[in-house]
Short mmCIF file of C-alpha atoms in Angstrom, two decimals:
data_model
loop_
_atom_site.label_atom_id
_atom_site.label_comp_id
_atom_site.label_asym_id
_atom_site.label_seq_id
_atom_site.Cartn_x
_atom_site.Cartn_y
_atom_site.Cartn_z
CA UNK H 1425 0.00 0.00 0.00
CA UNK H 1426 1.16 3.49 -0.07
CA UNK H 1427 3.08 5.29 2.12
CA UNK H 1428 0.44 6.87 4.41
CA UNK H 1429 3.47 9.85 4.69
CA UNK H 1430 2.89 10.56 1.64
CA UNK H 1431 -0.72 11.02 1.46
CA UNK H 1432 -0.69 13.62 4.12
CA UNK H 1433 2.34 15.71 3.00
CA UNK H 1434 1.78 15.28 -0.59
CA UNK H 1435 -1.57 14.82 -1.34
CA UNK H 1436 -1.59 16.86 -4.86
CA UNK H 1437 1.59 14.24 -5.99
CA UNK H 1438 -0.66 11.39 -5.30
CA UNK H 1439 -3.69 12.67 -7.18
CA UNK H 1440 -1.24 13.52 -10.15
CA UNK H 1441 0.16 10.05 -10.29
CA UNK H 1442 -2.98 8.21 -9.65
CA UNK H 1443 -4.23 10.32 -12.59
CA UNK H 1444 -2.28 9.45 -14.94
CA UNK H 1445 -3.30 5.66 -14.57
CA UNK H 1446 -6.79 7.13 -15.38
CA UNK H 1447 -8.31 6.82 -11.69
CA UNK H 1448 -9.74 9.93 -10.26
CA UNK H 1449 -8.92 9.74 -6.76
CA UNK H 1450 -10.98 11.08 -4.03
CA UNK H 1451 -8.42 12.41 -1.86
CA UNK H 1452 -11.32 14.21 0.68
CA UNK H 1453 -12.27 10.26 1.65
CA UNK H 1454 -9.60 9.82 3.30
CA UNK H 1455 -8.74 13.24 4.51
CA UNK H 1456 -12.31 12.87 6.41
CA UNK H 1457 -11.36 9.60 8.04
CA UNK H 1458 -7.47 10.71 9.15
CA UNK H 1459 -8.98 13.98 10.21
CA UNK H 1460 -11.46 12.06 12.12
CA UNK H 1461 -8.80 9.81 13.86
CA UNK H 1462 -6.68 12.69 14.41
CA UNK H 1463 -9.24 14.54 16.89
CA UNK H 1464 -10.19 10.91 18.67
CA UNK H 1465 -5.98 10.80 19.38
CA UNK H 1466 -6.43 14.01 20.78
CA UNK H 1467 -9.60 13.13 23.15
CA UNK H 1468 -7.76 10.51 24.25
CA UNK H 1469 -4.04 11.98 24.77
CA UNK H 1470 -6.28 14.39 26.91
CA UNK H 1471 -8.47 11.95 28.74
CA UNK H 1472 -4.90 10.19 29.69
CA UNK H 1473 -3.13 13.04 31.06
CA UNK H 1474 -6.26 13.93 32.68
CA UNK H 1475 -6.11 10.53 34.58
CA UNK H 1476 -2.41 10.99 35.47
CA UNK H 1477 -2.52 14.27 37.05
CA UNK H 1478 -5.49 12.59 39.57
CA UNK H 1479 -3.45 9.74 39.98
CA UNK H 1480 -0.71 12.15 41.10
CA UNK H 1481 -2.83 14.12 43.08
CA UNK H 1482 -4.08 11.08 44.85
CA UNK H 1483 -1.08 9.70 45.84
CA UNK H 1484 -0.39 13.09 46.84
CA UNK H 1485 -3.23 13.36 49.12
CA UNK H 1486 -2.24 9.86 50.40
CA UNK H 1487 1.23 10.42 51.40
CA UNK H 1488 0.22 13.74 53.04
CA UNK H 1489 -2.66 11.64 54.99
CA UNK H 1490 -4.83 14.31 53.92
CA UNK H 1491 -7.42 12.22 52.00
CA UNK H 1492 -10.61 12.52 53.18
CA UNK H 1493 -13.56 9.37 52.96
CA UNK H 1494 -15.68 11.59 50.65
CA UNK H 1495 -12.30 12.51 48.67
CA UNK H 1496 -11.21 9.42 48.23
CA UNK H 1497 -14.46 8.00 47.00
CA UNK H 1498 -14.95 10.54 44.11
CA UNK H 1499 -11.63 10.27 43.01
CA UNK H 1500 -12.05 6.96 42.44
CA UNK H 1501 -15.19 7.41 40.77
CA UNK H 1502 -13.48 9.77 38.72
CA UNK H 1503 -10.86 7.30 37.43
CA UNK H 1504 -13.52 4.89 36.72
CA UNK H 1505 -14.95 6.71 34.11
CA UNK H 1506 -12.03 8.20 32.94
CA UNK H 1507 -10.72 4.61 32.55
CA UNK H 1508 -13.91 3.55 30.56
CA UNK H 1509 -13.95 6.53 28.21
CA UNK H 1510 -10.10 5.71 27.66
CA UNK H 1511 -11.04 2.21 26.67
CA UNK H 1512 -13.90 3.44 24.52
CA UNK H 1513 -11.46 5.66 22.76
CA UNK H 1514 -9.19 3.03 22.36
CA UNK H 1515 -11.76 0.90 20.72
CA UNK H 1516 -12.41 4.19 18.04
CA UNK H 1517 -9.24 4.16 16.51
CA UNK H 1518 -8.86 0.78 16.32
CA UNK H 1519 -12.13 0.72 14.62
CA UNK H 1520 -10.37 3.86 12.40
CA UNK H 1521 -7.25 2.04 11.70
CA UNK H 1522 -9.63 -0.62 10.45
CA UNK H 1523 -11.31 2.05 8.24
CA UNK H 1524 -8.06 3.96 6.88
CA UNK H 1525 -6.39 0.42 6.20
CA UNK H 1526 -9.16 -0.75 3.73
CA UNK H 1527 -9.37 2.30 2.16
CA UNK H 1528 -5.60 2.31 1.59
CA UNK H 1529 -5.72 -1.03 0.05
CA UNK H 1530 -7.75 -0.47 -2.56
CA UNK H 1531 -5.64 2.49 -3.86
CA UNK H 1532 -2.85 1.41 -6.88
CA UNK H 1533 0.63 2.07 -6.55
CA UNK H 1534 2.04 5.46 -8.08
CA UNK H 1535 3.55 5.01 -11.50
CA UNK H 1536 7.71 5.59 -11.50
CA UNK H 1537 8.38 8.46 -13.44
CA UNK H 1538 9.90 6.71 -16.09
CA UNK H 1539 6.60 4.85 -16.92
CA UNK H 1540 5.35 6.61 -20.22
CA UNK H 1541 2.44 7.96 -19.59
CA UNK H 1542 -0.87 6.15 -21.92
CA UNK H 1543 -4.32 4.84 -21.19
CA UNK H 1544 -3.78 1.14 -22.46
CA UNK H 1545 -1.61 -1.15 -24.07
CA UNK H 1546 -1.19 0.63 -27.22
CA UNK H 1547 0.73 3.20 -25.56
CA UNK H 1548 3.01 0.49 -24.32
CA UNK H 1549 6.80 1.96 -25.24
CA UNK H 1550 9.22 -0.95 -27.08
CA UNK H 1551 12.58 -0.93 -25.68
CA UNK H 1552 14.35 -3.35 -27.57
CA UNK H 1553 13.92 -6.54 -29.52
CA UNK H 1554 15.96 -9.62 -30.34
CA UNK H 1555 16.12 -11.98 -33.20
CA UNK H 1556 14.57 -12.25 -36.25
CA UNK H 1557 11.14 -13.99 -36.81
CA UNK H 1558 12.08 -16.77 -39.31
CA UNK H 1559 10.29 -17.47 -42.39
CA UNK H 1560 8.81 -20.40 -43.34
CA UNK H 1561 7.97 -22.03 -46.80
CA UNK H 1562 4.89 -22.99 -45.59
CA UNK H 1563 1.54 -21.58 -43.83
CA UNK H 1564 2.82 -21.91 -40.26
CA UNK H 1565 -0.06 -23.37 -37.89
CA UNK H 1566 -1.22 -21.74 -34.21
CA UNK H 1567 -0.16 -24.07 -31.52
CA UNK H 1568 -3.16 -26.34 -30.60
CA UNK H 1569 -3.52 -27.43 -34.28
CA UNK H 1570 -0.04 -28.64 -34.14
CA UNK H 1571 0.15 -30.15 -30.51
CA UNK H 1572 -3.59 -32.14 -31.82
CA UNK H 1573 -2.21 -33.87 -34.56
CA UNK H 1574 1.14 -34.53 -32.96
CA UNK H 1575 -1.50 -35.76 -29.96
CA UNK H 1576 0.80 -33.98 -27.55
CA UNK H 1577 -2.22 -32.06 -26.35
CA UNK H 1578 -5.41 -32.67 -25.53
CA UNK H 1579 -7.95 -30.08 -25.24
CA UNK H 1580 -11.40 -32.53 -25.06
CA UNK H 1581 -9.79 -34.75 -22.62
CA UNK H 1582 -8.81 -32.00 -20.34
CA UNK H 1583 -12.58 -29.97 -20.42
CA UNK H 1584 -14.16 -33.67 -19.97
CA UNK H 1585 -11.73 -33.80 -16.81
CA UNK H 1586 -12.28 -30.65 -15.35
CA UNK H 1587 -14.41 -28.41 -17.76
CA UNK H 1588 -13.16 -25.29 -20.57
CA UNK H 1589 -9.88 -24.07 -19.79
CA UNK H 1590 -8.12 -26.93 -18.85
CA UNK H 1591 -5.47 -29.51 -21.04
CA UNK H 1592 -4.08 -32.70 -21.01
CA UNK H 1593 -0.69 -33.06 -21.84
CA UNK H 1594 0.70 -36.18 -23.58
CA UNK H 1595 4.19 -38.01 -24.01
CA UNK H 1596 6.45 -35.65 -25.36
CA UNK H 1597 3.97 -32.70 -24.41
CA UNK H 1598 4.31 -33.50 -21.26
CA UNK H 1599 7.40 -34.12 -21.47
CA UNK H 1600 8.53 -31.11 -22.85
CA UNK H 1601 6.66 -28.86 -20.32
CA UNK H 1602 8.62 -30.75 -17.34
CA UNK H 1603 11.99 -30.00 -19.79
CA UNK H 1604 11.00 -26.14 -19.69
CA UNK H 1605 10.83 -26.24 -16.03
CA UNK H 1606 13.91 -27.89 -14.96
CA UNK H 1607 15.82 -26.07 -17.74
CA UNK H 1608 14.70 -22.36 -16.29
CA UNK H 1609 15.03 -23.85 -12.47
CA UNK H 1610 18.50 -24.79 -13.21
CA UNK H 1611 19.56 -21.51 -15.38
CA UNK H 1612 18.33 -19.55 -12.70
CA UNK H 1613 19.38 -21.14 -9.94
CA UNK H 1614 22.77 -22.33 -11.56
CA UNK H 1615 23.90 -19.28 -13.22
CA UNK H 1616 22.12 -16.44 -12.41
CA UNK H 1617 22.04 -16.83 -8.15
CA UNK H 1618 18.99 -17.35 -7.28
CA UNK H 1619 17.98 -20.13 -4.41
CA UNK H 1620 15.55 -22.48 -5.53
CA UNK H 1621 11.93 -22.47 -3.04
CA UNK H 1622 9.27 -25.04 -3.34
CA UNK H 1623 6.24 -23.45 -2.25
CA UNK H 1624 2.58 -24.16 -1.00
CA UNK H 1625 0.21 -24.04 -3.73
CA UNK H 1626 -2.62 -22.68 -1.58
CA UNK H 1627 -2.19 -19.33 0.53
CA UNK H 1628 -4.51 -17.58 2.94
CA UNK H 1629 -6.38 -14.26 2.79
CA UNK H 1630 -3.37 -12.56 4.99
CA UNK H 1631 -0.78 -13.47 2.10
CA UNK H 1632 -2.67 -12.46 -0.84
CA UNK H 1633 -3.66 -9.27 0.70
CA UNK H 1634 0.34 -8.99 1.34
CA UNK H 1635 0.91 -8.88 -2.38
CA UNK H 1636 -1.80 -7.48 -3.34
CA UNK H 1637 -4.51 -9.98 -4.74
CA UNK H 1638 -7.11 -9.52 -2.23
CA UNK H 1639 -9.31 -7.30 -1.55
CA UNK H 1640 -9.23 -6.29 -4.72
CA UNK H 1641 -8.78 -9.08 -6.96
CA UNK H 1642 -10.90 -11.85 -5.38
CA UNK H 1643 -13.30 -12.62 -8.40
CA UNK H 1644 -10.20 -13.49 -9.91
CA UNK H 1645 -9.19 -16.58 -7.26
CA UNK H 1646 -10.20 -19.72 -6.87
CA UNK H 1647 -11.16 -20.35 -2.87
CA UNK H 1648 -11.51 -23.51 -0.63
CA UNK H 1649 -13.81 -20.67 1.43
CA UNK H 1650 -14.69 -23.20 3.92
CA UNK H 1651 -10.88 -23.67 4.41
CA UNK H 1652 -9.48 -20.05 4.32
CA UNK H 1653 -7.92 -20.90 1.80
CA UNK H 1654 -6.85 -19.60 -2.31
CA UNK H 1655 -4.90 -21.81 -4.69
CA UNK H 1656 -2.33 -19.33 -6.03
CA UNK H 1657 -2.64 -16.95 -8.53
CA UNK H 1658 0.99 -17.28 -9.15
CA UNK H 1659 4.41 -17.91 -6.90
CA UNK H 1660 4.70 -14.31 -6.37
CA UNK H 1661 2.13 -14.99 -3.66
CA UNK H 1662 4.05 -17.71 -1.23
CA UNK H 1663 7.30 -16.55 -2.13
CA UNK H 1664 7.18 -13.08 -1.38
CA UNK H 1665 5.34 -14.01 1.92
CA UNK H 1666 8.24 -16.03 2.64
CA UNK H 1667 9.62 -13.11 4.84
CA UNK H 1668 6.30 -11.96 5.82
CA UNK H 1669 6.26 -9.78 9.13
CA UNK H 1670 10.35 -10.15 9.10
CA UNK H 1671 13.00 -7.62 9.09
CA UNK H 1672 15.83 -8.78 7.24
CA UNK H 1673 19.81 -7.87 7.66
CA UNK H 1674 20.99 -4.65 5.16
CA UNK H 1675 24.00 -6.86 4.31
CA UNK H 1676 21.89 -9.61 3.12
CA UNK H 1677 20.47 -8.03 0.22
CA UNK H 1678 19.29 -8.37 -2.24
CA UNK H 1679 17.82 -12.22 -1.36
CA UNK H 1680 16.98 -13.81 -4.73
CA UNK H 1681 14.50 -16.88 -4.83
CA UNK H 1682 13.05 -18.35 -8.03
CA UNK H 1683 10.33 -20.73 -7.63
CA UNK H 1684 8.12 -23.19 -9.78
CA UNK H 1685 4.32 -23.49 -9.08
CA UNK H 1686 1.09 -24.32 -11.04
CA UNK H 1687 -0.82 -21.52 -11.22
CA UNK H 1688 -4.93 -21.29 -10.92
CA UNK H 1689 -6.95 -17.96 -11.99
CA UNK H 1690 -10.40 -17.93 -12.66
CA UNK H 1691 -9.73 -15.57 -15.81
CA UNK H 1692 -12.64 -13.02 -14.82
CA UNK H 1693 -13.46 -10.41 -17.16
CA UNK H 1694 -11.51 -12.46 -20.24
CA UNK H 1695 -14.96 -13.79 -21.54
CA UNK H 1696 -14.03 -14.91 -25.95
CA UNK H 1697 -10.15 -13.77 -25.40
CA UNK H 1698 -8.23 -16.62 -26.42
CA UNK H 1699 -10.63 -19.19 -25.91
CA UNK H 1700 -8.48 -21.72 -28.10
CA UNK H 1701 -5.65 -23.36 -26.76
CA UNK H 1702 -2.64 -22.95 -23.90
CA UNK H 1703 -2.09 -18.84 -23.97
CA UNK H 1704 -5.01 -18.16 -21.61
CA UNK H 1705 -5.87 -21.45 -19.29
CA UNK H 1706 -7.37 -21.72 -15.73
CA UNK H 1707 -4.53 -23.98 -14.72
CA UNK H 1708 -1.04 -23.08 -15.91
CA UNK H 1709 2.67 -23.77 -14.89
CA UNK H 1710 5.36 -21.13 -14.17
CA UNK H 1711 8.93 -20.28 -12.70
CA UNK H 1712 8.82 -17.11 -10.85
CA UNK H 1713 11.24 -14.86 -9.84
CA UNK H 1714 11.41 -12.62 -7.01
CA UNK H 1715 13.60 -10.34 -5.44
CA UNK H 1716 14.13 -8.65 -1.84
CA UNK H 1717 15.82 -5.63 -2.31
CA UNK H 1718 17.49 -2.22 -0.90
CA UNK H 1719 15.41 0.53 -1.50
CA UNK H 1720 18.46 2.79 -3.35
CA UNK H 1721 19.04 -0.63 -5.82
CA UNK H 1722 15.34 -1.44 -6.63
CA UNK H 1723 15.54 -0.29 -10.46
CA UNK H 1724 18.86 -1.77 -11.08
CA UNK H 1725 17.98 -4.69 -9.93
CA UNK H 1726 14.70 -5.12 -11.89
CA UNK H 1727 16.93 -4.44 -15.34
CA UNK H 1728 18.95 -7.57 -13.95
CA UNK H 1729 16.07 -9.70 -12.95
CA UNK H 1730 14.46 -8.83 -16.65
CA UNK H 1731 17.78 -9.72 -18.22
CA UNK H 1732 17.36 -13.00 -16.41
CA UNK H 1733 14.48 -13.45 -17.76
CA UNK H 1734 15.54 -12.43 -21.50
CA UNK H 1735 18.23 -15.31 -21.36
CA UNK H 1736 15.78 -18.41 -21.38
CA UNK H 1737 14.48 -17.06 -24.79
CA UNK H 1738 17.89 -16.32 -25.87
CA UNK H 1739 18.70 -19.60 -25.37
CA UNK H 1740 15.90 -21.70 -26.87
CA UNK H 1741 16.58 -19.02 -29.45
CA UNK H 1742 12.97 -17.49 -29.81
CA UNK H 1743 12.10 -13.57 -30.78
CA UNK H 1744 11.40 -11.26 -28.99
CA UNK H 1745 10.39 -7.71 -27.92
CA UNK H 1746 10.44 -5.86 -24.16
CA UNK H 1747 7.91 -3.22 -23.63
CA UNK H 1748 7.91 -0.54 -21.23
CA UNK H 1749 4.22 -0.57 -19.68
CA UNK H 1750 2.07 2.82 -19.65
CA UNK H 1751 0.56 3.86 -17.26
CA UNK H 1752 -2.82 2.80 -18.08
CA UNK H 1753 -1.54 -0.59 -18.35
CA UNK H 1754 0.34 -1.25 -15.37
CA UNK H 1755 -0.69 -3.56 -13.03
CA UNK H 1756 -2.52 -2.77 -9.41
CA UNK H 1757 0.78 -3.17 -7.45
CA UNK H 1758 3.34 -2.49 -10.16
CA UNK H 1759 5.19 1.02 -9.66
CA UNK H 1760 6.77 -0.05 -13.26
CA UNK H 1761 6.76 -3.30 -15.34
CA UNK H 1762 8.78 -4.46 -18.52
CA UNK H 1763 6.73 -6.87 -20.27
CA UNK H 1764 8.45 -9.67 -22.64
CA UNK H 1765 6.40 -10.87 -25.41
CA UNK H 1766 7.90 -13.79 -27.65
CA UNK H 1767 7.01 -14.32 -31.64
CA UNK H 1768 4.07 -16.62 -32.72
CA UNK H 1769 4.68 -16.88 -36.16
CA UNK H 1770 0.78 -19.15 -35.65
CA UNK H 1771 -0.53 -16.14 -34.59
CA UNK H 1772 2.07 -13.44 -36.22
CA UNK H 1773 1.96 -11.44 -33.69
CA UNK H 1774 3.72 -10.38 -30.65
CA UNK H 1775 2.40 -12.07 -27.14
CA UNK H 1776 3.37 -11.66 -23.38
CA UNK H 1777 5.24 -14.38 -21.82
CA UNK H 1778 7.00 -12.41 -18.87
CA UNK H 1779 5.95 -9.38 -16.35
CA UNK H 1780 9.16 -8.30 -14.75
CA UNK H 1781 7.84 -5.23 -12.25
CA UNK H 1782 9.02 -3.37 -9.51
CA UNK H 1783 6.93 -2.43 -6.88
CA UNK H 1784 8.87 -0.51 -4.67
CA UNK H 1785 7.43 -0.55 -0.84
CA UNK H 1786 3.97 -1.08 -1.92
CA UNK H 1787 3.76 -4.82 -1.09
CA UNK H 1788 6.23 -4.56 1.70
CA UNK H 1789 4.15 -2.08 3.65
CA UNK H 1790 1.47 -4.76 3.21
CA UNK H 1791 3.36 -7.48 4.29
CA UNK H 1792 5.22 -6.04 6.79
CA UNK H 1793 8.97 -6.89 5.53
CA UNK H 1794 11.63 -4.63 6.79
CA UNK H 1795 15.20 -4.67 6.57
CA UNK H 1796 17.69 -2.94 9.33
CA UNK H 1797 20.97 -1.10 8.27
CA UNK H 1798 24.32 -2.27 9.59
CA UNK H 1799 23.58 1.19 11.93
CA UNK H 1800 20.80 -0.87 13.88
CA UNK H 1801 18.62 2.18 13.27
CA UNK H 1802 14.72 2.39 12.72
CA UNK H 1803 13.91 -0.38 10.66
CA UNK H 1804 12.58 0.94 6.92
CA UNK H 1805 10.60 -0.92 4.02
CA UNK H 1806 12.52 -2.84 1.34
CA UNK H 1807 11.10 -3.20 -1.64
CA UNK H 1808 9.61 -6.52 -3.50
CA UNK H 1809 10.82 -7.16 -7.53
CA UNK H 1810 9.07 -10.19 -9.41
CA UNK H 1811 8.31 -11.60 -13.33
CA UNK H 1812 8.12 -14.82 -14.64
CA UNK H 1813 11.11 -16.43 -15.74
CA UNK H 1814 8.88 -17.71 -17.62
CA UNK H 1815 5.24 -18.70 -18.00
CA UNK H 1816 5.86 -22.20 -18.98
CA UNK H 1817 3.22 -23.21 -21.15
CA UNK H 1818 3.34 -20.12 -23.00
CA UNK H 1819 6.76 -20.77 -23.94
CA UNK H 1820 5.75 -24.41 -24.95
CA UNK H 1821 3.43 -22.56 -27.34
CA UNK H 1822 6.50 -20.46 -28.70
CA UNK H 1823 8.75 -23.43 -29.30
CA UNK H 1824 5.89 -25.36 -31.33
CA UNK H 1825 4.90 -22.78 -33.64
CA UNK H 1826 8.42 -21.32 -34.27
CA UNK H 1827 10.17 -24.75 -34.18
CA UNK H 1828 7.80 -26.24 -36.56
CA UNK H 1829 7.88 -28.36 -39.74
CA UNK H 1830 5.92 -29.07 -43.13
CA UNK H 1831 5.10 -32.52 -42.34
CA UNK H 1832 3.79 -31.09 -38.92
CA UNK H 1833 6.66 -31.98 -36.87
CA UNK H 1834 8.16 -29.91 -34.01
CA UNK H 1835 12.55 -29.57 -33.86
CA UNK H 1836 13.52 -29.39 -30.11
CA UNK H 1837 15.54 -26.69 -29.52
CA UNK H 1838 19.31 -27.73 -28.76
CA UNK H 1839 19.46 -26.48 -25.31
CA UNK H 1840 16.16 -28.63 -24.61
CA UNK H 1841 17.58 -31.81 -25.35
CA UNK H 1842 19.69 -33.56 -22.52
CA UNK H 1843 16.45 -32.71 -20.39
CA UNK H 1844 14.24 -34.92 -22.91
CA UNK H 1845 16.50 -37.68 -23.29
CA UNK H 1846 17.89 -36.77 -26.52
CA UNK H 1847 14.79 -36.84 -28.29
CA UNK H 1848 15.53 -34.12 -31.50
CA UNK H 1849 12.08 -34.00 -32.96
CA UNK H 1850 8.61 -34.38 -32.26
CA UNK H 1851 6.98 -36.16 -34.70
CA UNK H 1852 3.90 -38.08 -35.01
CA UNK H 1853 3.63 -41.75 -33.56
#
C-alpha cells in the first residue's frame, strides 16, 4: 500500500500520479477519516493526562494523609470513568485504523516516473527486440492445431476432466513442459544466483492481501472458502510471503528466490479472449522470480532480474520484444513493469510471456517486511521485484509454432535436449 506519509504531505503528488493511470482519486475520503482519527488521538491523549494528574494528586493526598472518605471515593469514581472513556477511545481508533487500512488497500501504486504515460496497451513503449522472426515455406499453424495432430495435447480430454480451460498433456507434451521447467530452475538457480523455493500451492487471505490480490482481486481466485484458503494466482504470492512480518539484515540483500508453481486464476473479465488453446488457461505452470531488495538498488535490480528473464528465450533461441508498460496498463501493485512478449509466427503477432515489475514498498508495507541497516537504526521498508522467468506453457506454445515443420513436426531446440533424453524432434507416432 502506499506510504500513508505521503498522502498527508503530498496529497496533490498522489492525485497527479494516480491520474495518470486514469483513476480519479478522491483524496477528501480519506482526509475525512485521518482527520477524524486525528481529533479521537487528541480526546484521548487528553483523557490520559487527565487521569495521570489525579493519579498524582491522589497519591499526593495519600502520602500527606490528607485524603478525606468523601475525597477518596470521588476520586475513584473519577478514574472509573475516565478509565472507561479511555477504553472506549481506544476501541475508536482501532475501529479507524480498520477504516483507513481498507481504504488504503484499494488504492494502486504510483507510476515511477519513467513509466510513459498512456491509457492502455497501445501506448506500451518498445525498448528493444531480439532476433529475427524466421520465415517459413509454408503456412505456419497456431499451436493447438499442431500439438492435436502430434496428440501432444489434448484439449477434449482436459474440459471432460475438469471443464473449458483446462489440457491434457501427452508423451512428449508432457514431457517437454517438465523440460522447460527444470531447464529455467537450473539456469536460474545455476547461473544467475537465485535459491531455488518449493512453495505451498494454496495461501490464505493474509498473504494475498500482502501482495496485493485480495481485496481487490478476489473474483479473480479460486477459494476452498470453507478452508481459508486460495490456490495461487501465481508464486509471487508464497514466495514473497516467505519473509512476511520479518526484518531482514541490510548486508543480506538483495535475497533472490526463483520458484516453480502451477498456477490457478479464474480468468474473470476475459470472456471470448483466447478461448483456443494454452495462452489463456485456468490452470497453468510457471517459474517465478522474485527479489528482496534495498530501496536505493530497486531499479537496477529489476533491469537484472528482466535480463534473467531475457536469457531463457535467448537460449531456446525465440524472438522477442520488451515493452515498457504505460501507465494505463500497469498492473494494481506495479510502480513499473517491462513486459516480454515472444514471436508466434501461428498467430504473427507479438504475445506476453514475462511481467518483470518493480513495486517498490507497496507490497512490503502490506506485508510487513523490513530490513535494518548495519547502523541498527529504525527499521525501513525494502522493496519486493518479481516476473516470470517464464510462463511455462506459454513458452511451450513459442517453441511449437516457431520450431515447426511441413510434415507437422516440431525440432527441439538444442538447449532442450539432454532434459528430454535426446529426443531431436517431435513427430507423429
Amino acid at each position: 500500500m502506499l506510504d500513508i506519509k505521503i498522502l498527508r504531505e503530498q496529497p496533490e503528488f498522489v492525485v497527479e500520479r494516480l491520474k495518470t493511470r486514469g483513476l480519479q482519486f478522491d483524496l477528501s475520503q480519506f482526509q475525512k477519516l485521518d482527520s477524524e482519527r486525528r481529533e479521537i488521538i487528541q480526546e484521548l491523549d487528553q483523557k490520559r493526562q487527565k487521569r495521570n494528574v489525579l493519579s498524582e494528586r491522589v497519591a499526593k493526598l495519600k502520602r500527606d494523609k490528607q485524603t478525606a472518605p468523601e475525597q477518596g471515593e470521588s476520586a475513584r469514581s473519577e478514574s472509573e470513568a475516565l478509565g472507561k472513556m479511555i477504553t472506549l477511545l481506544e476501541d475508536q481508533i482501532k475501529s479507524a485504523d480498520v477504516k483507513i487500512e481498507q481504504f488504503l488497500l484499494n488504492i494502486p501504486n504510483c507510476p515511477h516516473a519513467s513509466v510513459p504515460v498512456g491509457k492502455d496497451e497501445k501506448d506500451n513503449v518498445e525498448v528493444k527486440r531480439w532476433g529475427t522472426p524466421g520465415e517459413f515455406p509454408f503456412q505456419p499453424k497456431e499451436h493447438w492445431e499442431i500439438g492435436e495432430k502430434l496428440s501432444i495435447l489434448d484439449f477434449e480430454r482436459g474440459a471432460k476432466i475438469a471443464g473449458a480451460g483446462f489440457c491434457l498433456y501427452r508423451g512428449p507434451g508432457a514431457l517437454l513442459e517438465r523440460a522447460l521447467i527444470n531447464f529455467m530452475l537450473d539456469l536460474h538457480t545455476g547461473e544467475h544466483g537465485y535459491t531455488e523455493v518449493l512453495t505451498p500451492f494454496m495461501a490464505n487471505e493474509k498473504s494475498l492481501t500482502g501482495t496485493g490480490q485480495l481485496p481487490k482481486f478476489k473474483e479473480d481466485l479460486f477459494s476452498l472458502e470453507d478452508r481459508g484458503f486460495y490456490l495461487i494466482p501465481t508464486a509471487e504470492v508464497p514466495v514473497t510471503n516467505i519473509h512476511q512480518s520479518e526484518i531482514l539484515d541490510e548486508k543480506k540483500l538483495p535475497i533472490c528466490y526463483v520458484a516453480y508453481s502451477p498456477c490457478f486464476r479464474r480468468e474473470a473479465g476475459s470472456y471470448g479472449k483466447d478461448t483456443k488453446g494454452l495462452i489463456r488457461q485456468h490452470q497453468f505452470n510457471k517459474v517465478e522470480l522474485v527479489k528482496f531488495v534495498h530501496p536505493d538498488a530497486s531499479y537496477r535490480e529489476l533491469e537484472r532480474l528482466l535480463e534473467n528473464a531475457e536469457e531463457v528465450l535467448k537460449r531456446l533461441k525465440l524472438p522477442y520484444r520488451v515493452m515498457n508498460l504505460s501507465t494505463g496498463d500497469l498492473g494494481f501493485s506495479s510502480a513499473k513493469t517491462y513486459d516480454i512478449e515472444v514471436w508466434l509466427p501461428g498467430q504473427k503477432k507479438y504475445r506476453e510471456i514475462s511481467s518483470c515489475s518493480n513495486f517498490e514498498s507497496f507490497q512490503a508495507r502490506r506485508a510487513d517486511i523490513k530490513y535494518r541497516t548495519a547502523e541498527k537504526g529504525k527499521p525501513g521498508y525494502l522493496h519486493t521485484i518479481n516476473g516470470s522467468g517464464l510462463a511455462v506453457g506459454r513458452t511451450l506454445v513459442a517453441i511449437l509454432e516457431n520450431y515447426q515443420e511441413a510434415d507437422g513436426s516440431v525440432v527441439v531446440p538444442e538447449v532442450l535436449r539432454p532434459y528430454m533424453r535426446g529426443l531431436e524432434k517431435i513427430s507423429k507416432a
